[in-house]
Amino acid sequence: MTTTHTDTTAEGHYSLDNTWEHARRRLGLIEATYDAGSLRRLAALGVGPGWQCLEVGGGGGSIARWLCSRVGRTGRVVAVDIETRFLEEIGADNLEVARLDVTTSGLPKDAFDLIHARAVLAHLPARDAVLSALVAALRPGGWLLLEEPDEYGNAVLGTGTHGEAFTRINLAMRRAGFDPQWARTLPERFAANGLRDIGVNSELTVAEGGSPEAELIRLTSVQLRPLTLEVGATPELLDEWDGLLRTPGRWFPCFALVSVWGRRAG
């Protein structure tokens, strides 16, 4: 494994900092909730031996590990994040880890057969510029797969304490630069950036209290509690929500994951 430390990060624009003391647990819950669908979509794109892949916001590293196993010894995976300590635990000879901020660092042009990011760009105020940079980093014929959260599940199904608290969480993350509706615009944005063969999938999880999916919501709320209090949530509301998310037999809509893929013209 090659590990590089290109320290070009810009602090303060990502509300879910992976240096948090419980970040590894939270990242593991993201993997448990969303990996099955992500890996299914990546496999459908044909990722295989010899591919050159870029994983943006590598997080806990599960997708990077899978890509390394698929591309084999003749392929290469570059995994980038502003916090790389979990990626550095991966023992793969075909993996390169880079600590960088995609909002400030240039990416190589025409370099990758596949670029994937999950729950990254919607959190970045410069998301549209990053999208264009990712498209430019694709080789002709290369695939871009973005998977981003959308609030529509709570907007339709969220009620009571859960609906109110979830709305406050969204408001807090909006203040930090998150756009909970950007994901639904991605098909049009892919087309505007010249991508072809565009496909879309959206998955909405409804989670039982005490499940890994509900625990992901709960732990996210714990990390964002100071910001959520600043936008009008009360300690009583958040404490009640915390207890509900732990309660079997109660069910809660999560963030939907909108997945969009497209191919650069060859």
XYZ file of N, CA and C in Angstrom:
798
model
N 0.840 -1.195 0.000
C 0.000 0.000 0.000
C 0.874 1.242 0.000
N 0.532 2.208 -0.800
C 1.212 3.500 -0.812
C 0.333 4.511 -0.112
N 0.867 5.204 0.874
C 0.110 6.220 1.589
C 0.788 7.561 1.396
N 0.062 8.527 0.861
C 0.589 9.873 0.722
C -0.222 10.804 1.600
N 0.392 11.873 2.077
C -0.292 12.824 2.931
C -0.254 14.192 2.260
N -1.169 14.394 1.333
C -1.295 15.683 0.678
C -2.246 16.517 1.514
N -1.708 17.340 2.413
C -2.522 18.029 3.397
C -3.018 19.349 2.841
N -4.136 19.295 2.121
C -4.715 20.505 1.542
C -6.145 20.675 2.016
N -6.424 20.262 3.230
C -7.784 20.308 3.729
C -8.167 21.705 4.165
N -9.441 21.972 4.019
C -10.007 23.247 4.486
C -10.962 22.940 5.633
N -10.685 23.458 6.811
C -11.477 23.128 7.984
C -12.822 23.852 7.953
N -13.811 23.206 8.622
C -15.047 23.891 8.930
C -16.143 23.782 7.901
N -15.997 22.968 6.861
C -17.076 22.906 5.886
C -17.735 21.540 5.843
N -17.399 20.649 6.770
C -18.003 19.321 6.785
C -18.502 19.057 8.190
N -19.827 18.885 8.335
C -20.425 18.868 9.663
C -20.216 17.561 10.405
N -19.840 16.478 9.703
C -19.670 15.167 10.330
C -18.198 14.784 10.274
N -17.428 15.396 11.145
C -15.974 15.272 11.167
C -15.562 13.858 11.565
N -14.736 13.210 10.728
C -14.297 11.843 11.006
C -13.141 11.762 11.995
N -12.776 12.898 12.598
C -11.858 12.844 13.726
C -12.615 12.710 15.050
N -13.930 12.728 15.009
C -14.770 12.574 16.210
C -14.459 11.253 16.901
N -14.587 11.221 18.218
C -14.202 10.039 18.983
C -15.012 8.789 18.633
N -16.242 8.957 18.161
C -17.067 7.806 17.794
C -17.199 7.646 16.276
N -16.276 8.265 15.536
C -16.389 8.254 14.073
C -16.307 6.852 13.501
N -15.405 6.009 14.035
C -15.258 4.667 13.457
C -16.539 3.880 13.581
N -17.199 4.006 14.723
C -18.467 3.306 14.906
C -19.516 3.825 13.938
N -19.589 5.147 13.804
C -20.574 5.724 12.891
C -20.314 5.293 11.450
N -19.064 5.293 11.032
C -18.729 4.861 9.678
C -19.087 3.391 9.471
N -18.877 2.574 10.494
C -19.264 1.172 10.388
C -20.763 1.001 10.218
N -21.545 1.852 10.864
C -23.000 1.799 10.702
C -23.420 2.244 9.306
N -22.721 3.230 8.742
C -22.991 3.614 7.350
C -22.740 2.430 6.429
N -21.638 1.726 6.655
C -21.314 0.566 5.831
C -22.380 -0.517 5.974
N -22.806 -0.783 7.214
C -23.815 -1.810 7.441
C -25.141 -1.448 6.788
N -25.453 -0.163 6.726
C -26.726 0.289 6.175
C -26.715 0.341 4.653
N -25.611 0.787 4.058
C -25.630 1.123 2.638
C -24.706 0.295 1.746
N -23.783 -0.470 2.314
C -22.803 -1.167 1.470
C -23.432 -2.147 0.487
N -24.432 -2.892 0.918
C -24.997 -3.918 0.030
C -25.470 -3.308 -1.283
N -26.188 -2.194 -1.195
C -26.666 -1.539 -2.412
C -25.532 -0.930 -3.213
N -24.574 -0.296 -2.536
C -23.452 0.323 -3.248
C -22.650 -0.716 -4.011
N -22.361 -1.835 -3.368
C -21.561 -2.876 -4.025
C -22.324 -3.509 -5.179
N -23.613 -3.631 -5.033
C -24.422 -4.163 -6.136
C -24.352 -3.244 -7.355
N -24.420 -1.945 -7.112
C -24.367 -0.999 -8.232
C -22.970 -0.952 -8.851
N -21.936 -1.012 -8.035
C -20.574 -1.020 -8.564
C -20.323 -2.266 -9.404
N -20.784 -3.402 -8.926
C -20.607 -4.643 -9.691
C -21.333 -4.563 -11.033
N -22.516 -3.930 -11.029
C -23.286 -3.817 -12.275
C -22.581 -2.947 -13.302
N -21.713 -2.040 -12.856
C -20.947 -1.214 -13.790
C -19.774 -1.965 -14.400
N -19.503 -3.171 -13.901
C -18.489 -4.020 -14.517
C -17.094 -3.864 -13.981
N -16.934 -3.288 -12.795
C -15.593 -3.099 -12.237
C -14.845 -4.429 -12.240
N -13.633 -4.420 -12.797
C -12.905 -5.675 -12.914
C -11.407 -5.476 -13.006
N -10.678 -6.544 -13.301
C -9.215 -6.498 -13.325
C -8.681 -5.385 -14.223
N -7.684 -4.680 -13.704
C -7.017 -3.647 -14.477
C -7.633 -2.268 -14.379
N -8.798 -2.148 -13.763
C -9.443 -0.838 -13.684
C -8.656 0.100 -12.770
N -8.672 1.379 -13.121
C -8.109 2.452 -12.309
C -9.281 3.180 -11.640
N -9.347 3.135 -10.303
C -10.518 3.619 -9.580
C -10.149 4.706 -8.581
N -11.064 5.642 -8.384
C -10.915 6.687 -7.384
C -12.104 6.619 -6.440
N -11.821 6.466 -5.144
C -12.843 6.495 -4.102
C -12.705 7.813 -3.346
N -13.724 8.659 -3.449
C -13.692 9.992 -2.849
C -14.428 9.952 -1.510
N -13.746 10.391 -0.453
C -14.335 10.289 0.876
C -14.372 8.846 1.324
N -13.201 8.217 1.377
C -13.114 6.774 1.614
C -13.616 6.314 2.960
N -13.696 7.209 3.954
C -14.313 6.894 5.227
C -13.693 5.706 5.934
N -14.540 4.720 6.239
C -14.075 3.535 6.939
C -13.345 2.537 6.073
N -13.437 2.675 4.761
C -12.623 1.881 3.853
C -13.255 0.650 3.245
N -14.522 0.356 3.520
C -15.107 -0.886 3.007
C -15.199 -0.891 1.481
N -15.559 0.241 0.886
C -15.670 0.283 -0.578
C -14.282 0.192 -1.206
N -13.305 0.867 -0.628
C -11.935 0.786 -1.149
C -11.430 -0.655 -1.097
N -11.690 -1.360 0.009
C -11.278 -2.767 0.114
C -11.887 -3.598 -1.000
N -13.186 -3.391 -1.230
C -13.882 -4.175 -2.260
C -13.312 -3.858 -3.641
N -13.081 -2.583 -3.915
C -12.524 -2.206 -5.217
C -11.154 -2.844 -5.416
N -10.328 -2.838 -4.378
C -9.004 -3.461 -4.493
C -9.122 -4.933 -4.862
N -10.085 -5.611 -4.273
C -10.260 -7.035 -4.571
C -10.755 -7.255 -5.995
N -11.491 -6.307 -6.539
C -12.046 -6.454 -7.890
C -11.051 -6.112 -8.992
N -10.232 -5.083 -8.768
C -9.347 -4.645 -9.850
C -8.081 -5.493 -9.930
N -7.762 -6.183 -8.867
C -6.639 -7.120 -8.903
C -5.279 -6.450 -8.966
N -4.270 -7.269 -9.204
C -2.886 -6.787 -9.191
C -2.582 -5.846 -10.345
N -3.343 -5.943 -11.426
C -3.104 -5.064 -12.575
C -3.868 -3.750 -12.490
N -4.722 -3.617 -11.485
C -5.494 -2.394 -11.309
C -4.958 -1.551 -10.170
N -5.617 -0.425 -9.951
C -5.196 0.487 -8.891
C -6.410 1.199 -8.336
N -6.398 1.387 -7.008
C -7.444 2.147 -6.334
C -6.779 3.299 -5.592
N -7.267 4.502 -5.831
C -6.837 5.682 -5.083
C -7.995 6.078 -4.176
N -7.751 6.093 -2.860
C -8.777 6.465 -1.889
C -8.362 7.766 -1.221
N -9.210 8.779 -1.304
C -8.878 10.089 -0.742
C -9.898 10.483 0.311
N -9.420 11.209 1.302
C -10.287 11.720 2.362
C -9.494 12.799 3.097
N -10.202 13.621 3.870
C -9.496 14.593 4.697
C -9.034 13.971 6.006
N -9.544 12.766 6.317
C -9.091 11.999 7.483
C -8.872 10.558 7.013
N -7.621 10.126 6.975
C -7.279 8.870 6.299
C -6.878 7.740 7.238
N -7.008 7.920 8.553
C -6.436 6.905 9.439
C -7.086 5.535 9.282
N -8.371 5.495 8.933
C -9.023 4.205 8.741
C -8.620 3.577 7.403
N -8.429 4.402 6.395
C -7.979 3.891 5.096
C -6.577 3.312 5.190
N -5.760 3.893 6.049
C -4.381 3.438 6.179
C -4.269 2.064 6.823
N -5.378 1.572 7.380
C -5.380 0.224 7.967
C -5.526 -0.868 6.913
N -5.856 -0.492 5.686
C -6.095 -1.481 4.629
C -4.756 -1.980 4.090
N -4.544 -3.249 4.121
C -3.276 -3.806 3.643
C -3.392 -4.329 2.227
N -3.452 -3.453 1.265
C -3.583 -3.850 -0.142
C -2.483 -3.187 -0.955
N -1.751 -3.984 -1.724
C -0.648 -3.453 -2.527
C -1.115 -2.553 -3.660
N -2.383 -2.710 -4.067
C -2.886 -1.910 -5.191
C -3.696 -0.698 -4.728
N -3.496 -0.294 -3.465
C -4.201 0.861 -2.912
C -3.234 1.997 -2.648
N -3.633 3.195 -3.079
C -2.929 4.431 -2.737
C -3.870 5.300 -1.924
N -3.430 5.737 -0.755
C -4.236 6.574 0.128
C -3.677 7.989 0.106
N -4.556 8.974 -0.069
C -4.117 10.372 -0.104
C -5.013 11.207 0.793
N -4.388 11.994 1.639
C -5.131 12.931 2.477
C -5.239 14.254 1.721
N -6.435 14.517 1.210
C -6.629 15.765 0.480
C -8.092 16.169 0.508
N -8.314 17.395 0.175
C -9.638 18.002 0.129
C -9.991 18.230 -1.339
N -11.021 17.554 -1.823
C -11.357 17.650 -3.246
C -11.890 19.026 -3.621
N -12.214 19.855 -2.637
C -12.667 21.212 -2.961
C -11.518 22.163 -3.229
N -10.299 21.773 -2.829
C -9.149 22.663 -3.007
C -8.016 22.034 -3.790
N -8.038 20.728 -3.973
C -6.937 20.025 -4.634
C -7.337 19.593 -6.036
N -6.433 19.778 -6.975
C -6.691 19.332 -8.330
C -6.585 17.821 -8.450
N -7.415 17.242 -9.292
C -7.360 15.813 -9.578
C -6.775 15.622 -10.972
N -6.103 14.503 -11.204
C -5.560 14.265 -12.544
C -6.672 14.140 -13.577
N -6.429 14.624 -14.765
C -7.423 14.566 -15.836
C -7.319 13.236 -16.585
N -8.476 12.752 -17.049
C -8.531 11.564 -17.923
C -7.816 10.370 -17.290
N -8.024 10.146 -15.997
C -7.189 9.186 -15.270
C -7.905 7.922 -14.816
N -9.230 7.943 -14.648
C -9.885 6.853 -13.941
C -10.996 6.202 -14.771
N -11.080 4.880 -14.636
C -12.175 4.125 -15.250
C -13.445 4.207 -14.415
N -13.283 4.466 -13.119
C -14.422 4.567 -12.210
C -14.091 5.570 -11.120
N -15.064 6.431 -10.814
C -14.990 7.305 -9.649
C -16.270 7.105 -8.854
N -16.124 6.900 -7.552
C -17.276 6.678 -6.675
C -17.167 7.576 -5.454
N -18.296 8.117 -5.031
C -18.374 8.850 -3.771
C -19.745 8.598 -3.174
N -19.777 8.463 -1.847
C -21.047 8.238 -1.153
C -21.159 9.189 0.041
N -22.250 9.956 0.052
C -22.529 10.889 1.142
C -21.366 11.852 1.363
N -20.882 12.418 0.266
C -19.770 13.366 0.329
C -20.180 14.718 -0.262
N -20.517 14.738 -1.549
C -20.680 16.011 -2.242
C -21.838 16.846 -1.711
N -22.916 16.207 -1.260
C -24.057 16.975 -0.755
C -23.690 17.803 0.464
N -22.595 17.424 1.145
C -22.142 18.161 2.324
C -21.214 19.322 1.974
N -20.800 19.432 0.720
C -19.783 20.410 0.347
C -20.421 21.605 -0.365
N -20.234 22.810 0.133
C -20.786 23.980 -0.564
C -20.316 24.083 -2.016
N -19.103 23.604 -2.307
C -18.560 23.669 -3.674
C -18.924 22.414 -4.468
N -20.052 21.786 -4.148
C -20.397 20.476 -4.718
C -20.452 20.477 -6.244
N -20.952 21.536 -6.853
C -21.082 21.528 -8.316
C -19.720 21.617 -8.996
N -18.815 22.390 -8.425
C -17.463 22.455 -8.972
C -16.744 21.128 -8.797
N -16.970 20.465 -7.665
C -16.353 19.150 -7.441
C -16.897 18.138 -8.439
N -18.194 18.172 -8.694
C -18.784 17.269 -9.685
C -18.110 17.448 -11.042
N -17.931 18.674 -11.477
C -17.281 18.913 -12.768
C -15.844 18.408 -12.768
N -15.145 18.573 -11.640
C -13.766 18.085 -11.546
C -13.713 16.560 -11.615
N -14.690 15.891 -11.012
C -14.729 14.426 -11.068
C -14.981 13.946 -12.494
N -15.860 14.617 -13.196
C -16.114 14.241 -14.589
C -14.840 14.393 -15.415
N -14.112 15.491 -15.206
C -12.873 15.715 -15.960
C -11.810 14.680 -15.618
N -11.878 14.083 -14.425
C -10.894 13.085 -14.020
C -11.180 11.702 -14.596
N -12.352 11.523 -15.208
C -12.676 10.249 -15.840
C -11.939 10.080 -17.163
N -11.540 8.857 -17.440
C -11.096 8.536 -18.792
C -12.306 8.519 -19.724
N -12.113 8.724 -21.008
C -13.219 8.521 -21.943
C -13.786 7.110 -21.771
N -15.092 7.028 -21.594
C -15.737 5.752 -21.334
C -15.816 5.379 -19.873
N -15.191 6.174 -18.997
C -15.195 5.877 -17.570
C -16.518 6.228 -16.905
N -16.776 5.558 -15.766
C -18.039 5.701 -15.049
C -17.877 6.565 -13.804
N -18.874 7.407 -13.549
C -19.002 8.127 -12.294
C -20.250 7.626 -11.588
N -20.114 7.210 -10.319
C -21.245 6.793 -9.492
C -21.242 7.646 -8.227
N -22.255 8.489 -8.081
C -22.436 9.290 -6.884
C -23.673 8.800 -6.141
N -23.557 8.686 -4.824
C -24.663 8.245 -3.976
C -24.787 9.255 -2.837
N -25.890 9.999 -2.835
C -26.014 11.111 -1.900
C -27.346 11.047 -1.148
N -27.352 11.528 0.104
C -28.573 11.489 0.908
C -29.573 12.554 0.501
N -30.855 12.197 0.649
C -31.952 13.113 0.364
C -32.969 13.007 1.494
N -33.583 14.127 1.828
C -34.487 14.194 2.973
C -35.913 13.743 2.676
N -36.230 13.298 1.453
C -37.630 13.135 1.086
C -38.349 12.098 1.943
N -37.630 11.114 2.460
C -38.284 10.104 3.295
C -38.905 10.706 4.530
N -38.160 11.571 5.204
C -38.713 12.213 6.389
C -39.801 13.216 6.016
N -39.627 13.906 4.879
C -40.633 14.873 4.451
C -41.981 14.201 4.224
N -41.972 12.953 3.745
C -43.213 12.231 3.444
C -43.716 11.440 4.649
N -42.803 10.793 5.375
C -43.193 9.831 6.400
C -42.885 10.260 7.824
N -42.038 11.278 7.997
C -41.633 11.671 9.338
C -42.752 12.363 10.094
N -43.056 11.890 11.296
C -44.103 12.481 12.120
C -43.610 12.592 13.556
N -44.332 13.371 14.341
C -44.081 13.435 15.764
C -42.675 13.869 16.106
N -42.166 13.287 17.181
C -40.832 13.638 17.668
C -39.776 13.380 16.614
N -39.855 12.227 15.938
C -38.859 11.908 14.918
C -38.887 12.927 13.791
N -40.052 13.233 13.281
C -40.143 14.191 12.184
C -39.600 15.553 12.556
N -39.928 16.020 13.763
C -39.467 17.341 14.195
C -37.959 17.354 14.405
N -37.438 16.335 15.085
C -36.000 16.307 15.367
C -35.192 16.124 14.086
N -35.671 15.268 13.193
C -34.981 15.054 11.928
C -34.920 16.354 11.132
N -36.012 17.111 11.146
C -36.034 18.397 10.455
C -35.002 19.350 11.039
N -34.848 19.341 12.367
C -33.854 20.193 13.007
C -32.430 19.769 12.626
N -32.196 18.470 12.546
C -30.885 17.972 12.117
C -30.573 18.480 10.707
N -31.558 18.391 9.824
C -31.359 18.892 8.462
C -31.019 20.376 8.462
N -31.725 21.136 9.294
C -31.487 22.574 9.356
C -30.081 22.865 9.853
N -29.643 22.101 10.853
C -28.283 22.288 11.366
C -27.247 21.993 10.289
N -27.436 20.899 9.554
C -26.468 20.557 8.513
C -26.541 21.525 7.337
N -27.715 22.051 7.050
C -27.823 23.089 6.017
C -26.953 24.289 6.372
N -26.995 24.667 7.631
C -26.195 25.807 8.070
C -24.708 25.538 7.863
N -24.312 24.257 7.949
C -22.907 23.873 7.751
C -22.572 23.625 6.285
N -23.561 23.792 5.376
C -23.276 23.654 3.953
C -23.929 22.483 3.268
N -24.665 21.647 3.995
C -25.322 20.468 3.429
C -26.579 20.870 2.668
N -26.818 20.216 1.532
C -28.051 20.418 0.773
C -28.803 19.090 0.715
N -29.888 18.920 1.486
C -30.590 17.643 1.549
C -31.480 17.354 0.354
N -31.489 18.252 -0.651
C -32.276 18.018 -1.856
C -31.421 17.987 -3.122
N -30.125 18.145 -2.974
C -29.250 18.181 -4.145
C -29.226 16.847 -4.873
N -29.304 15.760 -4.134
C -29.189 14.431 -4.749
C -30.225 14.219 -5.847
N -31.429 14.708 -5.626
C -32.503 14.468 -6.598
C -32.276 15.215 -7.917
N -31.355 16.180 -7.927
C -31.057 16.929 -9.149
C -29.891 16.328 -9.941
N -29.289 15.267 -9.428
C -28.078 14.740 -10.048
C -28.265 14.238 -11.480
N -29.366 13.590 -11.834
C -29.475 13.163 -13.238
C -29.314 14.310 -14.220
N -29.977 15.445 -13.923
C -29.846 16.600 -14.806
C -28.421 17.167 -14.774
N -27.802 17.172 -13.612
C -26.432 17.687 -13.504
C -25.438 16.773 -14.230
N -25.654 15.478 -14.178
C -24.802 14.568 -14.943
C -24.920 14.867 -16.431
N -26.143 15.037 -16.902
C -26.344 15.324 -18.328
C -25.702 16.653 -18.711
N -25.824 17.654 -17.856
C -25.238 18.966 -18.142
C -23.722 18.909 -18.196
N -23.125 17.928 -17.505
C -21.674 17.740 -17.540
C -21.233 16.790 -18.644
N -22.162 16.418 -19.525
C -21.805 15.633 -20.695
C -21.781 14.128 -20.496
N -22.247 13.631 -19.353
C -22.254 12.193 -19.135
C -23.415 11.538 -19.883
N -23.196 10.293 -20.266
C -24.193 9.532 -21.018
C -24.546 8.252 -20.272
N -25.523 7.511 -20.808
C -25.953 6.233 -20.218
C -26.266 6.406 -18.738
N -26.992 7.474 -18.428
C -27.283 7.821 -17.039
C -28.360 6.892 -16.482
N -28.112 6.425 -15.273
C -29.089 5.613 -14.561
C -29.270 6.130 -13.151
N -30.437 5.849 -12.577
C -30.781 6.373 -11.253
C -31.431 5.273 -10.425
N -31.082 5.239 -9.143
C -31.735 4.353 -8.192
C -31.878 5.109 -6.885
N -33.006 4.916 -6.200
C -33.173 5.526 -4.883
C -33.697 4.486 -3.914
N -33.049 4.399 -2.756
C -33.443 3.451 -1.730
C -33.780 4.202 -0.447
N -34.938 3.922 0.113
C -35.374 4.525 1.364
C -35.501 3.435 2.414
N -34.712 3.541 3.455
C -34.768 2.596 4.556
C -35.712 3.119 5.632
N -36.591 2.262 6.097
C -37.411 2.545 7.267
C -36.923 1.603 8.357
N -36.382 2.172 9.425
C -35.621 1.403 10.396
C -36.383 1.221 11.702
N -36.227 0.040 12.286
C -36.795 -0.207 13.606
C -35.850 0.328 14.683
N -36.423 0.860 15.749
C -35.606 1.308 16.863
C -34.692 0.205 17.362
N -33.446 0.572 17.658
C -32.464 -0.395 18.113
C -31.696 -1.094 17.019
N -32.092 -0.915 15.747
C -31.397 -1.532 14.616
C -30.151 -0.724 14.267
N -29.224 -1.303 13.485
C -28.064 -0.515 13.057
C -28.446 0.761 12.318
N -29.514 0.698 11.511
C -29.931 1.879 10.764
C -30.420 2.986 11.707
N -31.205 2.603 12.729
C -31.665 3.594 13.700
C -30.507 4.106 14.546
N -29.558 3.225 14.862
C -28.396 3.648 15.633
C -27.546 4.630 14.842
N -27.504 4.486 13.507
C -26.795 5.451 12.679
C -27.430 6.834 12.823
N -28.754 6.910 12.772
C -29.429 8.191 12.962
C -29.123 8.739 14.354
N -29.211 7.877 15.357
C -29.009 8.322 16.732
C -27.593 8.864 16.949
N -26.602 8.119 16.445
C -25.220 8.555 16.648
C -24.939 9.842 15.872
N -25.531 9.977 14.700
C -25.399 11.225 13.943
C -25.989 12.393 14.729
N -27.121 12.143 15.378
C -27.747 13.207 16.166
C -26.881 13.585 17.362
N -26.193 12.600 17.932
C -25.292 12.901 19.044
C -24.154 13.799 18.569
N -23.571 13.460 17.426
C -22.457 14.265 16.916
C -22.899 15.685 16.574
N -24.126 15.810 16.078
C -24.608 17.120 15.625
C -25.401 17.865 16.692
N -25.459 17.331 17.899
C -26.300 17.936 18.946
C -25.987 19.424 19.167
N -24.722 19.840 19.292
C -24.490 21.275 19.508
C -25.053 22.141 18.387
N -24.853 21.718 17.133
C -25.392 22.490 16.009
C -26.913 22.485 16.012
N -27.513 21.345 16.388
C -28.967 21.229 16.372
C -29.604 22.109 17.444
N -28.963 22.216 18.587
C -29.459 23.124 19.628
C -29.392 24.575 19.161
N -28.381 24.895 18.362
C -28.237 26.273 17.874
C -29.366 26.682 16.931
N -29.996 25.696 16.263
C -31.058 26.029 15.311
C -32.447 25.807 15.904
N -32.535 25.721 17.232
C -33.847 25.747 17.863
C -34.352 24.466 18.471
N -33.631 23.357 18.321
C -34.043 22.134 19.007
C -33.829 22.306 20.503
N -34.654 21.638 21.298
C -34.487 21.686 22.739
C -33.797 20.414 23.228
N -33.104 20.488 24.359
C -32.516 19.264 24.915
C -33.566 18.189 25.157
N -34.751 18.588 25.556
C -35.813 17.617 25.829
C -36.227 16.878 24.562
N -36.339 17.607 23.451
C -36.694 16.974 22.179
C -35.641 15.955 21.777
N -34.374 16.342 21.853
C -33.304 15.451 21.419
C -33.158 14.253 22.352
N -33.384 14.449 23.647
C -33.316 13.327 24.582
C -34.449 12.340 24.328
N -35.643 12.848 24.057
C -36.775 11.961 23.755
C -36.517 11.179 22.474
N -35.997 11.868 21.474
C -35.685 11.217 20.192
C -34.641 10.121 20.379
N -33.629 10.409 21.159
C -32.586 9.428 21.435
C -33.191 8.154 22.007
N -34.110 8.299 22.950
C -34.742 7.126 23.543
C -35.612 6.375 22.552
N -36.355 7.098 21.716
C -37.206 6.446 20.719
C -36.379 5.632 19.730
N -35.250 6.173 19.305
C -34.412 5.470 18.328
C -33.810 4.194 18.898
N -33.828 4.043 20.194
C -33.338 2.827 20.846
C -34.442 1.801 21.092
N -35.696 2.147 20.787
C -36.842 1.350 21.224
C -37.318 0.393 20.141
N -37.158 -0.927 20.331
C -37.708 -1.887 19.370
C -39.229 -1.735 19.270
N -39.732 -1.955 18.060
C -41.159 -1.813 17.824
C -41.563 -0.441 17.327
N -40.654 0.531 17.394
C -40.888 1.846 16.792
C -40.126 1.905 15.471
N -40.695 2.567 14.479
C -40.110 2.568 13.130
C -39.930 4.000 12.643
N -38.822 4.223 11.914
C -38.420 5.575 11.557
C -37.870 5.625 10.133
N -38.338 6.592 9.307
C -37.715 6.783 7.991
C -36.323 7.388 8.145
N -35.382 6.863 7.356
C -34.005 7.365 7.368
C -33.811 8.325 6.191
N -32.594 8.830 6.047
C -32.256 9.511 4.806
C -32.383 8.518 3.653
N -32.993 8.952 2.561
C -32.935 8.158 1.340
C -31.552 8.301 0.720
N -31.109 7.276 0.025
C -29.842 7.341 -0.715
C -30.181 7.345 -2.200
N -29.869 8.443 -2.868
C -30.094 8.570 -4.311
C -28.780 8.275 -5.014
N -28.779 7.239 -5.840
C -27.571 6.806 -6.557
C -27.742 7.107 -8.033
N -26.750 7.796 -8.611
C -26.808 8.182 -10.020
C -25.470 7.819 -10.661
N -25.522 7.190 -11.817
C -24.307 6.819 -12.528
C -24.391 7.268 -13.979
N -23.228 7.551 -14.533
C -23.171 7.969 -15.932
C -21.757 7.756 -16.463
N -21.660 7.690 -17.787
C -20.398 7.391 -18.459
C -19.924 8.591 -19.278
N -18.623 8.875 -19.143
C -18.062 9.933 -19.950
C -17.979 9.471 -21.403
N -18.355 10.358 -22.299
C -18.331 9.998 -23.725
C -16.932 9.570 -24.139
N -16.881 8.507 -24.933
C -15.592 7.973 -25.370
C -15.253 8.367 -26.766
